[in-house]
Amino acid sequence: MTFDIPKDPTFLGDDVIAEINIDPGFGEYFTDHMALADYDETGWHNDRLVPYGAIPMDPAGAVFHYAQEIFEGLKAYRHADGSVWLFRPHSNAVRFMNSARRMALPELPEEDFMTSVVNLAKLDARWVPGGDEQSLYLRPFMMANESFLGVRAAKTVMYCCIASPVGAYFNSGVQPVDIWVVQEMSRVAQDGTGSAKCGGNYAASLLAGEVGYQKGCSQVLFTDATNHTYVEELGGMNFFMVTAKNELVTPDLNGNVLAGVTRDSLLALAPSLGLTPVERPIKLSEVYEGLDSGDVKEVFACGTAAVVGPIGALKDENGTHLASEHAKTLELRQALCDIQWGRAADPFNWMMRVA
Ligand code: COI
């Protein structure tokens, strides 16, 4: 598929886009175009870049009933010279294929994913904001759109990619946030869909998230569904801790945890900041005791949307465990952001120029 750039595209006025990009928030505004493609028994076809707008769907469309859906999130960054770059888009393409397999959806070939996101970013490059912490968030997604209520994998599917100029994900910016630890609800089950980026995992996290908000916390941290002993993932982000032995520790990819691109990038950057990357099961008790004793110095959350968010405290019904330090967290954040915004060398060849 070629996702050809249309001949005479139209755009909102530059002044309107500039006004939106002063403070775009997160996922509130959308660019002028979107990518679309269809899948049926003949395979993927009808690829196109069209004006952004509503997608007609039959109310019997399978996604509305059985949530057969996956998505991705990646960003385009404007560098100081005006050029526009994507961060590790191939990783998202591969994860999108992995998610598709788990959700019995057709894989979108890596080259088609790449063409769609690259051409959409090129076409709507004027929307990539240039301010501090700002970027263009690309949201590829795929959903079952067959009009059929029987429970089986749909035979027709739609792929779409939209784009949204964004600033910081948390209102507090990079100020530490408090996290509510959930032990009575689960986000994913053992051998479930935890390693797929599918809407259902996020839907399952929302009620716990509401409880967390009521407790004054911005996010929740889920423990394993079987025994609630091990730390797994936040509502939509991966969990990390920095130990007194200068280890950067995160839960291993045990099938319940999403293989975050930011997660992987921080593990790769760790040695250059004097940290040993470690992926292993982490007991919640180890985190609590470590924070209280000082064996765990820092805890943070990471993801494409929020980049790296320092955690000020982990809380549950029994009490609060404070993380007093955030120095390594902020160093990791800076090192990653410097690569993404082109302020530092890119030793891993993560950045891909699109405009
Ligand atoms: C990300 O950090 O990229 C996420 O997955 C959160 C997103 C669903 C808003």
Tab-separated table of C-alpha atoms and ligand atoms in Angstrom:
chain	number	residue	atom	x	y	z
A	1	MET	CA	0.000	0.000	0.000
A	2	THR	CA	1.235	3.505	-0.768
A	3	PHE	CA	-0.983	5.878	1.269
A	4	ASP	CA	-0.402	8.513	-1.427
A	5	ILE	CA	-0.279	12.107	-0.354
A	6	PRO	CA	-3.336	13.827	-1.915
A	7	LYS	CA	-2.718	16.318	-4.751
A	8	ASP	CA	-4.542	19.334	-3.336
A	9	PRO	CA	-4.820	18.867	0.413
A	10	THR	CA	-6.508	21.557	2.470
A	11	PHE	CA	-5.472	22.671	5.935
A	12	LEU	CA	-6.697	24.860	8.719
A	13	GLY	CA	-5.057	28.283	8.587
A	14	ASP	CA	-1.523	28.493	9.977
A	15	ASP	CA	-2.789	31.039	12.508
A	16	VAL	CA	-5.444	28.581	13.779
A	17	ILE	CA	-2.880	25.771	14.081
A	18	ALA	CA	-0.444	28.117	15.860
A	19	GLU	CA	-3.177	29.124	18.310
A	20	ILE	CA	-4.000	25.455	19.073
A	21	ASN	CA	-0.311	24.622	19.466
A	22	ILE	CA	0.220	27.231	22.178
A	23	ASP	CA	-1.302	24.783	24.656
A	24	PRO	CA	-2.582	21.666	22.872
A	25	GLY	CA	-3.070	19.514	25.994
A	26	PHE	CA	-3.083	15.790	25.244
A	27	GLY	CA	-5.280	14.227	22.546
A	28	GLU	CA	-7.745	17.122	22.341
A	29	TYR	CA	-7.063	18.419	18.833
A	30	PHE	CA	-6.540	16.500	15.630
A	31	THR	CA	-4.688	17.323	12.425
A	32	ASP	CA	-6.265	17.868	9.008
A	33	HIS	CA	-5.840	14.312	7.711
A	34	MET	CA	-5.949	10.643	8.628
A	35	ALA	CA	-4.773	7.405	7.031
A	36	LEU	CA	-7.276	4.630	6.296
A	37	ALA	CA	-7.138	1.138	4.811
A	38	ASP	CA	-9.530	-1.801	4.629
A	39	TYR	CA	-9.076	-5.532	5.041
A	40	ASP	CA	-11.251	-8.359	3.741
A	41	GLU	CA	-10.765	-11.818	2.229
A	42	THR	CA	-8.681	-10.190	-0.542
A	43	GLY	CA	-6.213	-8.753	1.986
A	44	TRP	CA	-5.323	-5.120	2.769
A	45	HIS	CA	-6.419	-2.537	0.197
A	46	ASN	CA	-8.051	0.867	-0.345
A	47	ASP	CA	-5.220	2.708	1.428
A	48	ARG	CA	-5.772	6.457	1.477
A	49	LEU	CA	-4.965	9.729	3.192
A	50	VAL	CA	-8.193	11.692	3.569
A	51	PRO	CA	-9.478	14.722	5.495
A	52	TYR	CA	-9.892	13.949	9.214
A	53	GLY	CA	-13.501	13.117	10.025
A	54	ALA	CA	-16.073	10.671	11.344
A	55	ILE	CA	-15.867	7.059	10.182
A	56	PRO	CA	-19.224	5.561	9.174
A	57	MET	CA	-19.793	2.331	11.111
A	58	ASP	CA	-22.703	-0.069	11.182
A	59	PRO	CA	-24.027	-0.446	14.752
A	60	ALA	CA	-23.558	-4.205	14.370
A	61	GLY	CA	-19.818	-3.636	13.772
A	62	ALA	CA	-17.958	-6.258	15.804
A	63	VAL	CA	-15.677	-3.809	17.627
A	64	PHE	CA	-18.685	-2.239	19.380
A	65	HIS	CA	-19.682	-5.563	20.869
A	66	TYR	CA	-16.594	-7.689	21.329
A	67	ALA	CA	-13.838	-5.060	21.495
A	68	GLN	CA	-11.700	-6.644	18.773
A	69	GLU	CA	-9.322	-3.708	18.514
A	70	ILE	CA	-5.651	-2.729	18.878
A	71	PHE	CA	-3.755	0.547	18.847
A	72	GLU	CA	-0.327	2.147	18.936
A	73	GLY	CA	1.142	5.451	20.044
A	74	LEU	CA	4.265	7.140	18.692
A	75	LYS	CA	5.465	10.692	18.347
A	76	ALA	CA	6.942	13.072	15.760
A	77	TYR	CA	9.311	15.729	17.120
A	78	ARG	CA	10.294	19.088	15.643
A	79	HIS	CA	14.018	19.749	15.935
A	80	ALA	CA	15.553	23.201	16.289
A	81	ASP	CA	16.296	23.407	12.531
A	82	GLY	CA	12.588	22.829	11.759
A	83	SER	CA	12.983	19.212	10.615
A	84	VAL	CA	10.493	16.558	11.805
A	85	TRP	CA	11.518	13.143	13.138
A	86	LEU	CA	9.752	9.969	14.290
A	87	PHE	CA	11.091	8.005	17.270
A	88	ARG	CA	11.574	4.248	16.717
A	89	PRO	CA	8.522	3.784	14.445
A	90	HIS	CA	9.657	0.269	13.456
A	91	SER	CA	9.220	-0.849	17.085
A	92	ASN	CA	5.607	0.277	17.003
A	93	ALA	CA	5.070	-1.488	13.667
A	94	VAL	CA	6.360	-4.770	15.103
A	95	ARG	CA	4.343	-4.422	18.308
A	96	PHE	CA	1.227	-3.651	16.233
A	97	MET	CA	1.710	-6.970	14.434
A	98	ASN	CA	2.173	-8.798	17.750
A	99	SER	CA	-0.977	-7.186	19.167
A	100	ALA	CA	-2.908	-8.110	15.996
A	101	ARG	CA	-1.965	-11.785	16.360
A	102	ARG	CA	-3.141	-11.893	19.991
A	103	MET	CA	-6.467	-10.254	19.119
A	104	ALA	CA	-7.110	-12.457	16.050
A	105	LEU	CA	-6.811	-9.428	13.776
A	106	PRO	CA	-4.932	-9.450	10.441
A	107	GLU	CA	-1.339	-8.239	10.718
A	108	LEU	CA	-0.644	-4.956	8.980
A	109	PRO	CA	2.733	-5.535	7.259
A	110	GLU	CA	5.524	-3.438	8.763
A	111	GLU	CA	6.096	-1.539	5.503
A	112	ASP	CA	2.410	-0.552	5.309
A	113	PHE	CA	2.416	0.661	8.913
A	114	MET	CA	5.557	2.663	8.170
A	115	THR	CA	4.195	4.198	4.959
A	116	SER	CA	0.974	5.242	6.666
A	117	VAL	CA	2.614	6.970	9.635
A	118	VAL	CA	5.454	8.521	7.632
A	119	ASN	CA	3.110	9.920	4.945
A	120	LEU	CA	0.601	11.219	7.487
A	121	ALA	CA	3.416	12.923	9.428
A	122	LYS	CA	4.795	14.412	6.190
A	123	LEU	CA	1.379	15.604	5.011
A	124	ASP	CA	0.453	17.197	8.344
A	125	ALA	CA	4.005	18.234	9.296
A	126	ARG	CA	2.838	21.837	9.794
A	127	TRP	CA	0.952	20.531	12.853
A	128	VAL	CA	4.098	19.306	14.642
A	129	PRO	CA	4.488	21.861	17.426
A	130	GLY	CA	7.907	23.233	18.268
A	131	GLY	CA	7.479	24.217	21.923
A	132	ASP	CA	9.071	22.730	25.009
A	133	GLU	CA	7.814	19.161	25.672
A	134	GLN	CA	5.562	19.351	22.600
A	135	SER	CA	5.243	16.800	19.808
A	136	LEU	CA	2.755	15.272	17.384
A	137	TYR	CA	1.238	12.078	18.820
A	138	LEU	CA	0.345	9.547	16.122
A	139	ARG	CA	-2.350	7.024	16.970
A	140	PRO	CA	-2.540	4.060	14.569
A	141	PHE	CA	-5.397	1.672	15.356
A	142	MET	CA	-7.233	-1.265	13.858
A	143	MET	CA	-10.747	-2.474	14.523
A	144	ALA	CA	-13.115	-5.237	13.483
A	145	ASN	CA	-15.874	-3.598	11.442
A	146	GLU	CA	-17.775	-6.620	10.156
A	147	SER	CA	-21.514	-6.273	10.801
A	148	PHE	CA	-22.069	-9.577	12.559
A	149	LEU	CA	-23.016	-10.463	16.117
A	150	GLY	CA	-21.698	-14.016	16.193
A	151	VAL	CA	-18.671	-14.382	18.427
A	152	ARG	CA	-15.704	-15.091	16.166
A	153	ALA	CA	-12.821	-13.151	14.629
A	154	ALA	CA	-14.259	-10.602	12.191
A	155	LYS	CA	-13.651	-11.029	8.472
A	156	THR	CA	-13.505	-7.317	7.707
A	157	VAL	CA	-11.278	-4.871	9.499
A	158	MET	CA	-10.381	-1.203	9.222
A	159	TYR	CA	-6.988	0.382	9.851
A	160	CYS	CA	-6.749	4.063	10.688
A	161	CYS	CA	-4.069	6.470	11.855
A	162	ILE	CA	-4.885	9.880	13.314
A	163	ALA	CA	-2.548	12.533	14.716
A	164	SER	CA	-2.810	14.995	17.587
A	165	PRO	CA	-0.486	17.817	18.658
A	166	VAL	CA	0.350	17.299	22.330
A	167	GLY	CA	2.104	18.875	25.289
A	168	ALA	CA	2.818	17.254	28.657
A	169	TYR	CA	0.553	14.263	29.483
A	170	PHE	CA	0.208	15.066	33.178
A	171	ASN	CA	-1.059	18.526	34.156
A	172	SER	CA	1.724	18.594	36.726
A	173	GLY	CA	4.370	18.326	33.952
A	174	VAL	CA	7.421	16.570	35.432
A	175	GLN	CA	6.427	17.138	39.054
A	176	PRO	CA	6.285	13.809	40.940
A	177	VAL	CA	2.841	12.172	40.970
A	178	ASP	CA	1.362	9.872	43.609
A	179	ILE	CA	0.285	6.390	42.578
A	180	TRP	CA	-2.473	4.248	44.076
A	181	VAL	CA	-1.529	0.551	44.311
A	182	VAL	CA	-4.407	-1.765	43.364
A	183	GLN	CA	-4.699	-5.212	44.883
A	184	GLU	CA	-8.383	-5.988	44.530
A	185	MET	CA	-8.822	-5.433	40.790
A	186	SER	CA	-6.753	-6.608	37.841
A	187	ARG	CA	-5.934	-5.010	34.528
A	188	VAL	CA	-5.052	-8.232	32.757
A	189	ALA	CA	-5.174	-11.933	33.584
A	190	GLN	CA	-2.355	-14.479	33.476
A	191	ASP	CA	-2.130	-15.650	29.839
A	192	GLY	CA	-4.571	-12.886	28.898
A	193	THR	CA	-4.002	-9.904	26.638
A	194	GLY	CA	-1.486	-7.966	28.767
A	195	SER	CA	1.266	-7.958	26.187
A	196	ALA	CA	-1.096	-6.704	23.440
A	197	LYS	CA	-1.888	-3.016	23.126
A	198	CYS	CA	-5.650	-3.424	22.969
A	199	GLY	CA	-8.375	-1.116	24.205
A	200	GLY	CA	-9.798	-3.777	26.522
A	201	ASN	CA	-6.716	-3.652	28.777
A	202	TYR	CA	-7.214	0.080	29.204
A	203	ALA	CA	-10.980	-0.272	29.748
A	204	ALA	CA	-10.242	-2.802	32.495
A	205	SER	CA	-7.965	-0.261	34.216
A	206	LEU	CA	-10.459	2.614	34.315
A	207	LEU	CA	-12.486	1.772	37.418
A	208	ALA	CA	-9.313	1.298	39.456
A	209	GLY	CA	-8.125	4.601	37.975
A	210	GLU	CA	-11.253	6.308	39.303
A	211	VAL	CA	-10.577	4.881	42.757
A	212	GLY	CA	-7.024	6.203	42.467
A	213	TYR	CA	-8.243	9.698	41.554
A	214	GLN	CA	-10.529	9.681	44.581
A	215	LYS	CA	-7.490	8.904	46.715
A	216	GLY	CA	-5.680	11.891	45.191
A	217	CYS	CA	-3.471	9.822	42.882
A	218	SER	CA	-2.886	10.425	39.163
A	219	GLN	CA	-2.411	6.793	38.162
A	220	VAL	CA	-2.746	3.301	39.542
A	221	LEU	CA	-0.213	0.494	39.764
A	222	PHE	CA	-1.537	-3.018	39.174
A	223	THR	CA	-0.181	-6.166	40.791
A	224	ASP	CA	-0.304	-9.665	39.285
A	225	ALA	CA	-3.815	-11.038	38.898
A	226	THR	CA	-3.012	-14.426	40.443
A	227	ASN	CA	-1.678	-13.453	43.882
A	228	HIS	CA	-1.346	-9.644	43.868
A	229	THR	CA	2.243	-10.145	44.970
A	230	TYR	CA	4.227	-8.773	42.051
A	231	VAL	CA	4.209	-5.305	40.563
A	232	GLU	CA	3.189	-5.339	36.915
A	233	GLU	CA	2.095	-2.188	35.105
A	234	LEU	CA	0.410	1.117	35.703
A	235	GLY	CA	-2.908	2.029	34.090
A	236	GLY	CA	-1.114	2.780	30.844
A	237	MET	CA	2.585	2.968	31.630
A	238	ASN	CA	5.522	0.761	32.624
A	239	PHE	CA	6.985	0.808	36.153
A	240	PHE	CA	10.660	1.287	37.061
A	241	MET	CA	12.724	1.607	40.219
A	242	VAL	CA	16.281	2.788	40.839
A	243	THR	CA	18.014	0.929	43.670
A	244	ALA	CA	20.770	2.030	46.039
A	245	LYS	CA	23.046	-0.363	44.089
A	246	ASN	CA	22.427	1.741	40.980
A	247	GLU	CA	20.286	-0.842	39.268
A	248	LEU	CA	17.478	0.254	36.981
A	249	VAL	CA	14.856	-2.435	37.593
A	250	THR	CA	11.581	-3.044	35.756
A	251	PRO	CA	9.196	-6.031	35.677
A	252	ASP	CA	10.194	-8.609	33.063
A	253	LEU	CA	7.995	-9.110	30.000
A	254	ASN	CA	6.052	-12.009	31.528
A	255	GLY	CA	3.124	-11.783	29.119
A	256	ASN	CA	1.127	-9.460	31.378
A	257	VAL	CA	3.261	-6.379	30.762
A	258	LEU	CA	3.330	-4.270	27.603
A	259	ALA	CA	6.704	-4.145	25.840
A	260	GLY	CA	6.927	-0.364	26.045
A	261	VAL	CA	9.144	1.403	23.518
A	262	THR	CA	10.084	3.975	26.157
A	263	ARG	CA	10.738	1.104	28.600
A	264	ASP	CA	13.117	-0.534	26.143
A	265	SER	CA	14.831	2.787	25.346
A	266	LEU	CA	15.491	3.557	29.027
A	267	LEU	CA	16.980	0.086	29.571
A	268	ALA	CA	19.295	0.783	26.620
A	269	LEU	CA	20.296	4.222	27.962
A	270	ALA	CA	20.858	3.008	31.535
A	271	PRO	CA	24.571	2.018	31.275
A	272	SER	CA	25.528	5.461	29.939
A	273	LEU	CA	24.093	6.922	33.168
A	274	GLY	CA	25.894	4.476	35.444
A	275	LEU	CA	22.863	2.220	35.914
A	276	THR	CA	22.675	-1.539	35.398
A	277	PRO	CA	19.470	-2.479	33.563
A	278	VAL	CA	17.593	-5.383	35.176
A	279	GLU	CA	14.347	-7.030	34.026
A	280	ARG	CA	12.925	-9.386	36.652
A	281	PRO	CA	9.811	-10.037	38.739
A	282	ILE	CA	9.504	-7.350	41.453
A	283	LYS	CA	7.572	-8.072	44.633
A	284	LEU	CA	5.392	-5.232	45.853
A	285	SER	CA	6.755	-5.878	49.364
A	286	GLU	CA	10.279	-5.342	48.024
A	287	VAL	CA	9.293	-1.940	46.632
A	288	TYR	CA	7.558	-0.861	49.841
A	289	GLU	CA	10.372	-2.077	52.113
A	290	GLY	CA	12.991	-0.650	49.769
A	291	LEU	CA	11.384	2.788	49.727
A	292	ASP	CA	11.104	2.748	53.520
A	293	SER	CA	14.703	1.567	54.083
A	294	GLY	CA	16.380	3.513	51.266
A	295	ASP	CA	17.324	0.391	49.280
A	296	VAL	CA	14.975	1.705	46.605
A	297	LYS	CA	15.901	5.293	45.860
A	298	GLU	CA	13.543	6.275	43.080
A	299	VAL	CA	10.425	5.008	41.354
A	300	PHE	CA	8.957	6.253	38.108
A	301	ALA	CA	6.499	5.512	35.335
A	302	CYS	CA	7.214	5.707	31.619
A	303	GLY	CA	5.394	5.579	28.325
A	304	THR	CA	5.282	7.329	24.980
A	305	ALA	CA	2.624	9.774	26.110
A	306	ALA	CA	4.116	10.891	29.433
A	307	VAL	CA	7.778	10.028	28.601
A	308	VAL	CA	9.109	9.579	32.166
A	309	GLY	CA	7.043	10.598	35.180
A	310	PRO	CA	8.687	10.629	38.619
A	311	ILE	CA	6.577	8.976	41.337
A	312	GLY	CA	6.439	10.852	44.640
A	313	ALA	CA	4.727	8.154	46.672
A	314	LEU	CA	3.090	4.750	46.382
A	315	LYS	CA	-0.093	4.560	48.421
A	316	ASP	CA	-2.618	1.928	49.421
A	317	GLU	CA	-5.167	1.383	52.164
A	318	ASN	CA	-2.372	0.581	54.625
A	319	GLY	CA	-0.215	3.628	54.137
A	320	THR	CA	2.181	5.701	52.085
A	321	HIS	CA	5.702	4.872	50.933
A	322	LEU	CA	7.608	7.975	49.901
A	323	ALA	CA	10.273	8.227	47.230
A	324	SER	CA	12.391	11.159	48.248
A	325	GLU	CA	14.818	11.205	45.305
A	326	HIS	CA	14.255	11.698	41.583
A	327	ALA	CA	17.734	12.593	40.296
A	328	LYS	CA	18.389	9.503	38.137
A	329	THR	CA	14.781	9.543	36.925
A	330	LEU	CA	15.218	13.089	35.666
A	331	GLU	CA	18.626	12.267	34.141
A	332	LEU	CA	17.095	9.360	32.220
A	333	ARG	CA	14.234	11.577	31.099
A	334	GLN	CA	16.643	14.261	29.945
A	335	ALA	CA	18.860	11.783	28.072
A	336	LEU	CA	15.862	10.366	26.202
A	337	CYS	CA	14.285	13.749	25.451
A	338	ASP	CA	17.632	15.110	24.221
A	339	ILE	CA	17.768	12.343	21.615
A	340	GLN	CA	14.095	12.750	20.677
A	341	TRP	CA	14.335	16.511	20.207
A	342	GLY	CA	17.703	16.278	18.440
A	343	ARG	CA	19.712	17.974	21.192
A	344	ALA	CA	22.048	14.991	21.589
A	345	ALA	CA	23.654	12.381	19.354
A	346	ASP	CA	21.497	9.376	18.471
A	347	PRO	CA	23.850	6.431	19.125
A	348	PHE	CA	21.143	3.791	18.611
A	349	ASN	CA	19.790	5.279	15.344
A	350	TRP	CA	16.355	5.658	16.887
A	351	MET	CA	15.308	8.787	15.026
A	352	MET	CA	13.888	8.749	11.495
A	353	ARG	CA	13.564	11.997	9.554
A	354	VAL	CA	10.214	12.486	7.809
A	355	ALA	CA	10.116	16.187	6.938
B	1	COI	C1	1.602	5.729	26.408
B	1	COI	O1	2.274	6.124	27.351
B	1	COI	O2	1.962	5.880	25.269
B	1	COI	C2	0.344	5.075	26.662
B	1	COI	O3	0.183	3.960	26.306
B	1	COI	C3	-0.721	5.870	27.270
B	1	COI	C4	-1.697	6.214	26.203
B	1	COI	C5	-2.718	5.132	26.100
B	1	COI	C6	-2.292	7.570	26.406
